[in-house]
């Protein structure tokens, strides 16, 4: 994984954390730490918790960056 994978993963984790924290505040539910969004839960034997969070973070990061670029191009920024 190159530097782009780390950047996409971090951007995706930031977006997921912002959305999750906002939603859980509105719904009055317990919140997760940022590290859990970035790396998954600390003590879990589930396959998705060990590897899936990285993939989801990259996909969300890519979608977010593409949307920001598309908006910037359409606004002429």
PDB file of C-alpha atoms in Angstrom:
ATOM      1  CA  UNK A   1       0.000   0.000   0.000  1.00  0.00           C
ATOM      2  CA  UNK A   2       1.436   3.322  -1.037  1.00  0.00           C
ATOM      3  CA  UNK A   3       1.114   6.734   0.518  1.00  0.00           C
ATOM      4  CA  UNK A   4      -2.161   7.239  -1.370  1.00  0.00           C
ATOM      5  CA  UNK A   5      -3.718   4.291   0.460  1.00  0.00           C
ATOM      6  CA  UNK A   6      -2.813   5.811   3.813  1.00  0.00           C
ATOM      7  CA  UNK A   7      -4.207   9.199   2.808  1.00  0.00           C
ATOM      8  CA  UNK A   8      -7.452   7.704   1.504  1.00  0.00           C
ATOM      9  CA  UNK A   9      -7.750   5.586   4.645  1.00  0.00           C
ATOM     10  CA  UNK A  10      -7.269   8.594   6.895  1.00  0.00           C
ATOM     11  CA  UNK A  11      -9.722  10.776   4.953  1.00  0.00           C
ATOM     12  CA  UNK A  12     -12.280   7.964   4.973  1.00  0.00           C
ATOM     13  CA  UNK A  13     -11.844   7.407   8.712  1.00  0.00           C
ATOM     14  CA  UNK A  14     -12.301  11.146   9.330  1.00  0.00           C
ATOM     15  CA  UNK A  15     -15.526  11.222   7.327  1.00  0.00           C
ATOM     16  CA  UNK A  16     -16.840   8.068   9.018  1.00  0.00           C
ATOM     17  CA  UNK A  17     -15.929   9.447  12.459  1.00  0.00           C
ATOM     18  CA  UNK A  18     -17.667  12.785  11.787  1.00  0.00           C
ATOM     19  CA  UNK A  19     -20.798  11.061  10.510  1.00  0.00           C
ATOM     20  CA  UNK A  20     -20.799   8.436  13.282  1.00  0.00           C
ATOM     21  CA  UNK A  21     -20.199  10.937  16.069  1.00  0.00           C
ATOM     22  CA  UNK A  22     -22.910  13.264  14.791  1.00  0.00           C
ATOM     23  CA  UNK A  23     -25.426  10.455  14.341  1.00  0.00           C
ATOM     24  CA  UNK A  24     -24.660   8.866  17.701  1.00  0.00           C
ATOM     25  CA  UNK A  25     -24.970  12.249  19.433  1.00  0.00           C
ATOM     26  CA  UNK A  26     -28.404  12.824  17.882  1.00  0.00           C
ATOM     27  CA  UNK A  27     -29.507   9.248  18.672  1.00  0.00           C
ATOM     28  CA  UNK A  28     -28.033   9.459  22.200  1.00  0.00           C
ATOM     29  CA  UNK A  29     -25.900   6.324  21.775  1.00  0.00           C
ATOM     30  CA  UNK A  30     -22.363   5.577  22.935  1.00  0.00           C
ATOM     31  CA  UNK A  31     -19.661   6.935  20.634  1.00  0.00           C
ATOM     32  CA  UNK A  32     -16.632   5.136  19.205  1.00  0.00           C
ATOM     33  CA  UNK A  33     -13.072   6.447  19.356  1.00  0.00           C
ATOM     34  CA  UNK A  34     -11.374   7.699  16.198  1.00  0.00           C
ATOM     35  CA  UNK A  35      -8.865   4.853  16.381  1.00  0.00           C
ATOM     36  CA  UNK A  36     -11.737   2.363  16.135  1.00  0.00           C
ATOM     37  CA  UNK A  37     -12.900   3.995  12.900  1.00  0.00           C
ATOM     38  CA  UNK A  38      -9.343   3.984  11.569  1.00  0.00           C
ATOM     39  CA  UNK A  39      -8.215   0.494  12.635  1.00  0.00           C
ATOM     40  CA  UNK A  40     -11.345  -1.307  13.817  1.00  0.00           C
ATOM     41  CA  UNK A  41     -12.112  -2.414  17.377  1.00  0.00           C
ATOM     42  CA  UNK A  42      -9.118  -3.355  19.517  1.00  0.00           C
ATOM     43  CA  UNK A  43     -10.284  -6.751  20.776  1.00  0.00           C
ATOM     44  CA  UNK A  44     -12.232  -8.492  18.053  1.00  0.00           C
ATOM     45  CA  UNK A  45     -11.787 -11.777  16.237  1.00  0.00           C
ATOM     46  CA  UNK A  46     -14.184 -10.833  13.446  1.00  0.00           C
ATOM     47  CA  UNK A  47     -12.644 -10.794   9.959  1.00  0.00           C
ATOM     48  CA  UNK A  48     -14.324  -7.531   9.009  1.00  0.00           C
ATOM     49  CA  UNK A  49     -13.055  -5.795  12.139  1.00  0.00           C
ATOM     50  CA  UNK A  50      -9.484  -6.830  11.326  1.00  0.00           C
ATOM     51  CA  UNK A  51      -9.411  -6.069   7.572  1.00  0.00           C
ATOM     52  CA  UNK A  52     -12.691  -4.543   6.426  1.00  0.00           C
ATOM     53  CA  UNK A  53     -12.338  -1.158   8.073  1.00  0.00           C
ATOM     54  CA  UNK A  54      -9.264  -0.369   5.983  1.00  0.00           C
ATOM     55  CA  UNK A  55     -11.130  -1.151   2.747  1.00  0.00           C
ATOM     56  CA  UNK A  56     -14.226   0.822   3.757  1.00  0.00           C
ATOM     57  CA  UNK A  57     -12.071   3.800   4.788  1.00  0.00           C
ATOM     58  CA  UNK A  58     -10.344   3.821   1.402  1.00  0.00           C
ATOM     59  CA  UNK A  59     -13.641   3.642  -0.502  1.00  0.00           C
ATOM     60  CA  UNK A  60     -15.208   6.435   1.572  1.00  0.00           C
ATOM     61  CA  UNK A  61     -12.011   8.491   1.225  1.00  0.00           C
ATOM     62  CA  UNK A  62     -12.005   8.082  -2.557  1.00  0.00           C
ATOM     63  CA  UNK A  63     -15.679   9.031  -2.838  1.00  0.00           C
ATOM     64  CA  UNK A  64     -15.133  12.069  -0.602  1.00  0.00           C
ATOM     65  CA  UNK A  65     -12.116  13.326  -2.542  1.00  0.00           C
ATOM     66  CA  UNK A  66     -13.875  12.813  -5.897  1.00  0.00           C
ATOM     67  CA  UNK A  67     -16.942  14.707  -4.623  1.00  0.00           C
ATOM     68  CA  UNK A  68     -14.799  17.592  -3.323  1.00  0.00           C
ATOM     69  CA  UNK A  69     -12.951  17.821  -6.663  1.00  0.00           C
ATOM     70  CA  UNK A  70     -16.221  17.670  -8.609  1.00  0.00           C
ATOM     71  CA  UNK A  71     -17.753  20.453  -6.496  1.00  0.00           C
ATOM     72  CA  UNK A  72     -14.603  22.574  -6.821  1.00  0.00           C
ATOM     73  CA  UNK A  73     -14.560  22.165 -10.601  1.00  0.00           C
ATOM     74  CA  UNK A  74     -18.264  22.992 -10.934  1.00  0.00           C
ATOM     75  CA  UNK A  75     -17.913  26.083  -8.728  1.00  0.00           C
ATOM     76  CA  UNK A  76     -14.828  27.194 -10.633  1.00  0.00           C
ATOM     77  CA  UNK A  77     -12.600  27.221  -7.563  1.00  0.00           C
TER      78      UNK A  77
END
